mmCIF file of C-alpha atoms in Angstrom:
data_model
loop_
_atom_site.group_PDB
_atom_site.id
_atom_site.type_symbol
_atom_site.label_atom_id
_atom_site.label_comp_id
_atom_site.label_asym_id
_atom_site.label_seq_id
_atom_site.Cartn_x
_atom_site.Cartn_y
_atom_site.Cartn_z
ATOM 1 C CA SER A 1 12.821 -7.627 -2.324
ATOM 2 C CA GLN A 2 11.595 -4.078 -1.948
ATOM 3 C CA GLN A 3 11.722 -1.788 -4.933
ATOM 4 C CA GLY A 4 11.471 1.448 -2.974
ATOM 5 C CA GLU A 5 13.488 2.427 0.072
ATOM 6 C CA GLU A 6 12.559 5.511 2.076
ATOM 7 C CA ASP A 7 14.971 7.671 3.977
ATOM 8 C CA PRO A 8 14.983 8.620 6.779
ATOM 9 C CA GLN A 9 13.137 5.892 8.641
ATOM 10 C CA ALA A 10 11.808 8.428 11.106
ATOM 11 C CA LEU A 11 11.541 12.199 11.247
ATOM 12 C CA SER A 12 10.477 14.463 14.084
ATOM 13 C CA ILE A 13 9.709 18.128 13.444
ATOM 14 C CA GLN A 14 7.703 20.993 14.891
ATOM 15 C CA GLU A 15 4.580 22.483 13.422
ATOM 16 C CA GLY A 16 5.358 24.993 10.717
ATOM 17 C CA GLU A 17 8.585 23.326 9.661
ATOM 18 C CA ASN A 18 9.065 21.519 6.374
ATOM 19 C CA ALA A 19 9.410 17.747 6.215
ATOM 20 C CA THR A 20 11.454 16.095 3.489
ATOM 21 C CA MET A 21 11.724 12.389 2.854
ATOM 22 C CA ASN A 22 13.380 10.478 0.081
ATOM 23 C CA CYS A 23 12.715 7.325 -1.856
ATOM 24 C CA SER A 24 15.222 5.356 -3.880
ATOM 25 C CA TYR A 25 14.311 2.556 -6.237
ATOM 26 C CA LYS A 26 16.203 -0.044 -8.202
ATOM 27 C CA THR A 27 14.747 -0.493 -11.668
ATOM 28 C CA SER A 28 13.102 1.672 -14.317
ATOM 29 C CA ILE A 29 9.590 2.828 -13.533
ATOM 30 C CA ASN A 30 6.543 4.163 -15.303
ATOM 31 C CA ASN A 31 5.266 6.106 -12.324
ATOM 32 C CA LEU A 32 6.050 6.657 -8.692
ATOM 33 C CA GLN A 33 3.374 7.230 -6.095
ATOM 34 C CA TRP A 34 3.322 8.454 -2.507
ATOM 35 C CA TYR A 35 0.861 7.231 0.101
ATOM 36 C CA ARG A 36 0.175 8.256 3.697
ATOM 37 C CA GLN A 37 -0.786 5.953 6.548
ATOM 38 C CA ASN A 38 -2.203 7.203 9.792
ATOM 39 C CA SER A 39 -1.437 4.937 12.719
ATOM 40 C CA GLY A 40 -2.799 1.456 12.108
ATOM 41 C CA ARG A 41 -5.111 2.583 9.305
ATOM 42 C CA GLY A 42 -5.196 1.907 5.592
ATOM 43 C CA LEU A 43 -2.973 3.844 3.228
ATOM 44 C CA VAL A 44 -4.273 6.878 1.402
ATOM 45 C CA HIS A 45 -2.994 7.935 -2.005
ATOM 46 C CA LEU A 46 -1.342 11.351 -2.036
ATOM 47 C CA ILE A 47 0.226 11.971 -5.411
ATOM 48 C CA LEU A 48 1.554 10.263 -8.532
ATOM 49 C CA ILE A 49 4.439 11.489 -10.633
ATOM 50 C CA ARG A 50 5.115 10.082 -14.072
ATOM 51 C CA SER A 51 8.577 9.065 -15.188
ATOM 52 C CA ASN A 52 8.715 11.963 -17.686
ATOM 53 C CA GLU A 53 7.892 14.549 -14.991
ATOM 54 C CA ARG A 54 10.476 16.139 -12.741
ATOM 55 C CA GLU A 55 8.295 17.936 -10.217
ATOM 56 C CA LYS A 56 4.680 17.949 -9.150
ATOM 57 C CA HIS A 57 2.702 19.914 -6.592
ATOM 58 C CA SER A 58 -0.487 19.209 -4.729
ATOM 59 C CA GLY A 59 -1.442 21.653 -2.004
ATOM 60 C CA ARG A 60 1.387 21.614 0.568
ATOM 61 C CA LEU A 61 3.009 18.602 -1.092
ATOM 62 C CA ARG A 62 5.871 18.817 -3.536
ATOM 63 C CA VAL A 63 7.253 15.713 -5.199
ATOM 64 C CA THR A 64 10.386 15.531 -7.284
ATOM 65 C CA LEU A 65 11.650 12.687 -9.415
ATOM 66 C CA ASP A 66 15.166 12.123 -10.693
ATOM 67 C CA THR A 67 15.144 9.076 -12.936
ATOM 68 C CA SER A 68 18.897 9.284 -13.539
ATOM 69 C CA LYS A 69 19.462 8.777 -9.805
ATOM 70 C CA LYS A 70 16.426 6.540 -9.390
ATOM 71 C CA SER A 71 15.154 8.661 -6.554
ATOM 72 C CA SER A 72 12.201 10.773 -5.513
ATOM 73 C CA SER A 73 11.555 13.172 -2.688
ATOM 74 C CA LEU A 74 8.380 14.251 -0.929
ATOM 75 C CA LEU A 75 8.320 17.656 0.716
ATOM 76 C CA ILE A 76 5.533 18.676 3.070
ATOM 77 C CA THR A 77 5.616 22.413 3.631
ATOM 78 C CA ALA A 78 4.394 24.188 6.756
ATOM 79 C CA SER A 79 3.668 20.891 8.487
ATOM 80 C CA ARG A 80 0.766 20.449 10.884
ATOM 81 C CA ALA A 81 0.141 18.005 13.708
ATOM 82 C CA ALA A 82 -2.347 16.271 11.406
ATOM 83 C CA ASP A 83 0.539 15.400 9.061
ATOM 84 C CA THR A 84 1.810 12.946 11.682
ATOM 85 C CA ALA A 85 1.778 9.654 9.792
ATOM 86 C CA SER A 86 3.942 7.197 7.905
ATOM 87 C CA TYR A 87 4.696 7.975 4.275
ATOM 88 C CA PHE A 88 5.393 5.331 1.652
ATOM 89 C CA CYS A 89 6.587 5.470 -1.900
ATOM 90 C CA ALA A 90 5.337 2.876 -4.348
ATOM 91 C CA THR A 91 6.515 1.894 -7.804
ATOM 92 C CA ASP A 92 5.142 -0.281 -10.554
ATOM 93 C CA ALA A 93 8.446 -1.347 -12.013
ATOM 94 C CA SER A 94 8.314 -5.100 -11.710
ATOM 95 C CA SER A 95 5.298 -5.993 -13.772
ATOM 96 C CA TRP A 96 1.761 -5.084 -14.679
ATOM 97 C CA GLY A 97 -0.518 -5.074 -11.683
ATOM 98 C CA LYS A 98 2.197 -5.229 -9.036
ATOM 99 C CA LEU A 99 2.698 -2.085 -6.999
ATOM 100 C CA GLN A 100 5.612 -2.375 -4.602
ATOM 101 C CA PHE A 101 5.970 -0.307 -1.468
ATOM 102 C CA GLY A 102 8.973 0.738 0.547
ATOM 103 C CA ALA A 103 9.259 0.424 4.316
ATOM 104 C CA GLY A 104 8.108 3.991 4.895
ATOM 105 C CA THR A 105 9.164 7.129 6.741
ATOM 106 C CA GLN A 106 7.469 7.795 10.062
ATOM 107 C CA VAL A 107 6.865 11.514 10.530
ATOM 108 C CA VAL A 108 5.942 13.050 13.880
ATOM 109 C CA VAL A 109 4.883 16.685 13.943
ATOM 110 C CA THR A 110 4.729 18.221 17.404
ATOM 111 C CA PRO A 111 2.663 21.323 18.178
ATOM 112 C CA GLU B 1 -19.655 6.108 0.483
ATOM 113 C CA ALA B 2 -16.951 4.573 -1.703
ATOM 114 C CA GLN B 3 -14.951 2.190 0.386
ATOM 115 C CA VAL B 4 -13.083 -1.054 0.834
ATOM 116 C CA THR B 5 -14.442 -3.066 3.745
ATOM 117 C CA GLN B 6 -12.436 -5.743 5.515
ATOM 118 C CA ASN B 7 -13.644 -8.038 8.239
ATOM 119 C CA PRO B 8 -12.792 -8.751 10.920
ATOM 120 C CA ARG B 9 -10.642 -5.873 12.207
ATOM 121 C CA TYR B 10 -8.980 -8.074 14.800
ATOM 122 C CA LEU B 11 -8.563 -11.821 14.832
ATOM 123 C CA ILE B 12 -6.773 -14.103 17.249
ATOM 124 C CA THR B 13 -6.535 -17.743 16.299
ATOM 125 C CA VAL B 14 -4.469 -20.852 16.885
ATOM 126 C CA THR B 15 -2.044 -22.623 14.611
ATOM 127 C CA GLY B 16 -3.733 -24.758 11.991
ATOM 128 C CA LYS B 17 -7.258 -23.437 12.315
ATOM 129 C CA LYS B 18 -8.483 -22.333 8.899
ATOM 130 C CA LEU B 19 -9.653 -18.759 8.622
ATOM 131 C CA THR B 20 -10.976 -16.335 6.044
ATOM 132 C CA VAL B 21 -10.623 -12.574 5.961
ATOM 133 C CA THR B 22 -13.256 -10.956 3.815
ATOM 134 C CA CYS B 23 -12.795 -7.938 1.573
ATOM 135 C CA SER B 24 -15.451 -6.104 -0.369
ATOM 136 C CA GLN B 25 -15.384 -2.929 -2.466
ATOM 137 C CA ASN B 26 -18.325 -0.900 -3.748
ATOM 138 C CA MET B 27 -16.536 1.084 -6.453
ATOM 139 C CA ASN B 28 -16.816 -1.449 -9.297
ATOM 140 C CA HIS B 29 -13.031 -1.716 -9.359
ATOM 141 C CA GLU B 30 -11.440 -4.329 -11.567
ATOM 142 C CA TYR B 31 -8.218 -4.665 -9.558
ATOM 143 C CA MET B 32 -7.973 -5.991 -6.007
ATOM 144 C CA SER B 33 -4.992 -6.965 -3.920
ATOM 145 C CA TRP B 34 -3.912 -8.202 -0.512
ATOM 146 C CA TYR B 35 -0.884 -6.897 1.361
ATOM 147 C CA ARG B 36 0.667 -7.724 4.688
ATOM 148 C CA GLN B 37 2.496 -5.146 6.744
ATOM 149 C CA ASP B 38 5.234 -6.040 9.175
ATOM 150 C CA PRO B 39 7.507 -3.682 11.141
ATOM 151 C CA GLY B 40 10.505 -2.594 9.113
ATOM 152 C CA LEU B 41 9.359 -4.463 6.012
ATOM 153 C CA GLY B 42 6.688 -2.141 4.668
ATOM 154 C CA LEU B 43 3.837 -3.612 2.680
ATOM 155 C CA ARG B 44 4.396 -6.835 0.841
ATOM 156 C CA GLN B 45 1.956 -8.036 -1.772
ATOM 157 C CA ILE B 46 0.391 -11.451 -1.204
ATOM 158 C CA TYR B 47 -1.971 -11.906 -4.144
ATOM 159 C CA TYR B 48 -3.701 -9.679 -6.621
ATOM 160 C CA SER B 49 -6.533 -9.947 -9.119
ATOM 161 C CA MET B 50 -6.903 -7.987 -12.319
ATOM 162 C CA ASN B 51 -10.511 -9.076 -12.780
ATOM 163 C CA VAL B 52 -13.074 -11.750 -11.962
ATOM 164 C CA GLU B 53 -11.629 -15.285 -12.030
ATOM 165 C CA VAL B 54 -8.101 -13.907 -12.585
ATOM 166 C CA THR B 55 -5.650 -14.079 -9.682
ATOM 167 C CA ASP B 56 -1.857 -13.867 -9.544
ATOM 168 C CA LYS B 57 0.804 -14.342 -6.913
ATOM 169 C CA GLY B 58 2.467 -11.374 -5.356
ATOM 170 C CA ASP B 59 5.778 -11.426 -3.543
ATOM 171 C CA VAL B 60 4.769 -13.510 -0.516
ATOM 172 C CA PRO B 61 1.956 -15.906 -1.543
ATOM 173 C CA GLU B 62 3.038 -18.977 0.434
ATOM 174 C CA GLY B 63 0.431 -20.108 2.953
ATOM 175 C CA TYR B 64 -2.376 -18.034 1.454
ATOM 176 C CA LYS B 65 -5.193 -18.583 -1.010
ATOM 177 C CA VAL B 66 -7.565 -16.149 -2.662
ATOM 178 C CA SER B 67 -10.565 -16.288 -4.942
ATOM 179 C CA ARG B 68 -12.327 -13.749 -7.129
ATOM 180 C CA LYS B 69 -15.717 -15.168 -8.009
ATOM 181 C CA GLU B 70 -17.432 -11.795 -7.949
ATOM 182 C CA LYS B 71 -16.049 -8.408 -8.875
ATOM 183 C CA ARG B 72 -16.691 -6.841 -5.483
ATOM 184 C CA ASN B 73 -15.274 -9.575 -3.223
ATOM 185 C CA PHE B 74 -11.733 -10.844 -2.748
ATOM 186 C CA PRO B 75 -11.419 -13.058 0.344
ATOM 187 C CA LEU B 76 -8.059 -14.084 1.779
ATOM 188 C CA ILE B 77 -7.898 -17.660 3.036
ATOM 189 C CA LEU B 78 -5.346 -19.118 5.413
ATOM 190 C CA GLU B 79 -5.835 -22.877 5.244
ATOM 191 C CA SER B 80 -3.441 -23.680 8.088
ATOM 192 C CA PRO B 81 -2.262 -20.495 9.798
ATOM 193 C CA SER B 82 1.143 -20.413 11.451
ATOM 194 C CA PRO B 83 2.653 -17.879 13.887
ATOM 195 C CA ASN B 84 4.773 -16.322 11.120
ATOM 196 C CA GLN B 85 1.534 -15.167 9.517
ATOM 197 C CA THR B 86 0.853 -12.898 12.473
ATOM 198 C CA SER B 87 0.646 -9.524 10.776
ATOM 199 C CA LEU B 88 -1.476 -6.564 9.757
ATOM 200 C CA TYR B 89 -3.321 -7.323 6.535
ATOM 201 C CA PHE B 90 -4.690 -4.826 4.055
ATOM 202 C CA CYS B 91 -7.026 -5.289 1.146
ATOM 203 C CA ALA B 92 -6.922 -2.693 -1.604
ATOM 204 C CA SER B 93 -8.670 -2.021 -4.889
ATOM 205 C CA SER B 94 -8.231 0.233 -7.891
ATOM 206 C CA LEU B 95 -10.062 1.004 -11.089
ATOM 207 C CA SER B 96 -7.448 -0.778 -13.180
ATOM 208 C CA SER B 97 -3.776 -1.572 -12.700
ATOM 209 C CA PRO B 98 -2.577 0.547 -9.756
ATOM 210 C CA GLY B 99 0.453 1.669 -11.738
ATOM 211 C CA LEU B 100 -1.711 3.641 -14.131
ATOM 212 C CA VAL B 101 -2.513 7.307 -13.802
ATOM 213 C CA ASN B 102 -6.004 7.864 -12.369
ATOM 214 C CA SER B 103 -6.036 4.383 -10.865
ATOM 215 C CA PRO B 104 -4.706 4.793 -7.322
ATOM 216 C CA LEU B 105 -5.150 2.089 -4.729
ATOM 217 C CA HIS B 106 -7.947 2.433 -2.171
ATOM 218 C CA PHE B 107 -7.223 0.589 1.052
ATOM 219 C CA GLY B 108 -9.374 -1.015 3.694
ATOM 220 C CA ASN B 109 -8.708 -0.286 7.356
ATOM 221 C CA GLY B 110 -6.803 -3.467 7.947
ATOM 222 C CA THR B 111 -7.134 -6.769 9.793
ATOM 223 C CA ARG B 112 -4.757 -7.428 12.645
ATOM 224 C CA LEU B 113 -4.199 -11.179 12.816
ATOM 225 C CA THR B 114 -2.476 -12.986 15.661
ATOM 226 C CA VAL B 115 -1.709 -16.676 15.327
ATOM 227 C CA THR B 116 -0.662 -18.398 18.553
#
């Protein structure tokens, strides 16, 4: 079963708008990561947030983590057409060496 | 260039015909893993390897085999492919366990397998 579940499944916005997607997970975690996948390509690591952190920034990305609610959010500010991709959260909760991914949020940014 | 290389990119085969998908990384990573991606299901882990000669089952290992005889290579073997193994496959590697800070997964570009 999947550890992480992203919401929404799909998101369509215009350039310049912000995109927010959420990830919920089931068991305690050490870290939570976000990855991006351009159509049909391999995933690319975006950012990692530790369980003792509440917020982290990287460029136009802002990640929050609420361990009491077992949820995380990824915010992309001032989105660009190049941000069109699927975004996945991943957690390492189950055991050492096993990183589990959610089903992803598909984001489409139109010019 | 640091990368994970999978071959082939596309493969069409018939039920029961053994096949191997190769994966190689040039970053001296200890950890390697195979995932399959299916619509609506995200990525599911097939097998992973923490180091040479050490392999472990992921969440969906049935029908697959792997080996890790060298650090850089981690081939995925389908001894008798079936149509339900039609999927997009990704190999990935990381410095150490991918759950650790500073050890993110690096992915190959995928192998799209169709079994008829």
